[in-house]
């Protein structure tokens, strides 16, 4: 099992399949993109499946979420998922995507074994989308969402990040639209994980503010069954339910005490936290001929060293060197 000294067990594995992306969300990466990893640095499809298999078969991982960068850009995505879905015990498999190209592959992803998708959509307005992501691809995302729903990847979840003066006025509109389409919306507080280090706490739209914006139009009551557990989102019933909305207050109300995650970057590094400043090199060990027992021991040791919290509120907080897109959000 993947335990740490605070009694937490990691059962939820986030796998980044690539650090590349076809959008340039301003809260994530600069206009010119980043120094992408080269092919030799990336884990191969077989290496990814071997490590996921180890995590699921030996280390107690029960959920695998593929992310990036943009995971739909990974050519081997469908076969990787099919191989992971064939593992025993079968893990829950999900995908976090910006939705571009999802219209083409939603059915194939479902057939390969994807159980759920989270699609990021921050705005209903194509112009705001273009400003926020620096690409005119709003309609592609909407098409992707519709295809995911049609393929039965339900409930389709939406992730939205609000930025002050850019899209924060859309909070209630986004929720109304999501409910209308039976998508489950979650707002995420903007975190200091952008490559350009432009995050500014005073500019961040807080969970409290988000709830206030929503309460101007909807009645929100805490979801009674929602013992928050390891789920990062606090969920609210909208106008008495059954529709819900989630708010992930990673900065103002962090959920580190219940964190059950472990992360594998596209270049084969284990991270025990989004905000970790250190990594454990599984790729080097794997390519150096390590057997499964040795790899498992490295992974266990990486998690054992997990800190109590991300420490965003501490004066000594340092943003990790790698941005969200390289870690796998
Ligand atoms: N490209 C895919 C996408 O956008 O869904 C997957 C990777 S992306 C890094 C995963 C999630 O992280 C997205 O929902 C995105 O909005 C969110 N994200 C990126 N940068 C963020 C930041 N600085 N603070 C909070 N969320 C962020
Ligand atoms: Fe790409 Fe996702 Fe980052 Fe946007 S948030 S730039 S879609 S990786």
Coordinates of C-alpha atoms and ligand atoms in Angstrom, one line a residue, residues 21 27-28 67-71 96-98 120 159 161 188-191 193-194 324-325 329, ligand 1:
X21 CA -1.4 21.1 -25.0
X27 CA -3.7 30.5 -15.6
X28 CA -1.7 27.5 -16.8
X67 CA -4.5 13.9 -17.5
X68 CA -1.8 16.2 -18.8
X69 CA -1.1 18.6 -20.6
X70 CA -3.9 17.5 -22.9
X71 CA -4.3 13.7 -22.7
X96 CA -9.5 15.1 -17.4
X97 CA -9.5 16.9 -20.8
X98 CA -10.0 20.3 -22.3
X120 CA -12.6 22.0 -18.5
X159 CA -14.2 22.0 -14.3
X161 CA -11.6 28.2 -13.0
X188 CA -11.7 25.2 -8.8
X189 CA -9.8 28.0 -7.0
X190 CA -6.9 29.2 -9.1
X191 CA -3.7 27.7 -7.7
X193 CA 0.9 26.4 -10.5
X194 CA 1.2 28.5 -13.6
X324 CA 0.4 22.1 -13.5
X325 CA 0.6 21.1 -17.1
X329 CA -3.6 18.5 -13.0
Ligands
LIG1 N1 -5.7 19.9 -20.4 C1 -6.6 19.2 -19.5 C2 -7.7 20.2 -19.0 O1 -7.5 21.4 -19.1 O2 -8.7 19.7 -18.5 C3 -6.0 18.5 -18.4 C4 -4.9 19.1 -17.7 S1 -5.3 20.6 -16.8 C5 -3.7 21.0 -16.1 C6 -6.3 20.0 -15.5 C7 -7.2 21.0 -14.7 O3 -6.3 21.9 -14.1 C8 -8.1 21.8 -15.6 O4 -9.4 21.7 -15.2 C9 -7.5 23.2 -15.5 O5 -8.6 24.2 -15.5 C10 -6.9 23.1 -14.1 N2 -5.9 24.1 -13.9 C11 -4.8 24.4 -14.7 N3 -4.1 25.4 -14.1 C12 -4.7 25.7 -13.0 C13 -4.4 26.6 -11.9 N4 -3.3 27.4 -11.9 N5 -5.2 26.7 -10.8 C14 -6.3 25.8 -10.8 N6 -6.6 25.0 -11.7 C15 -5.8 24.9 -12.8

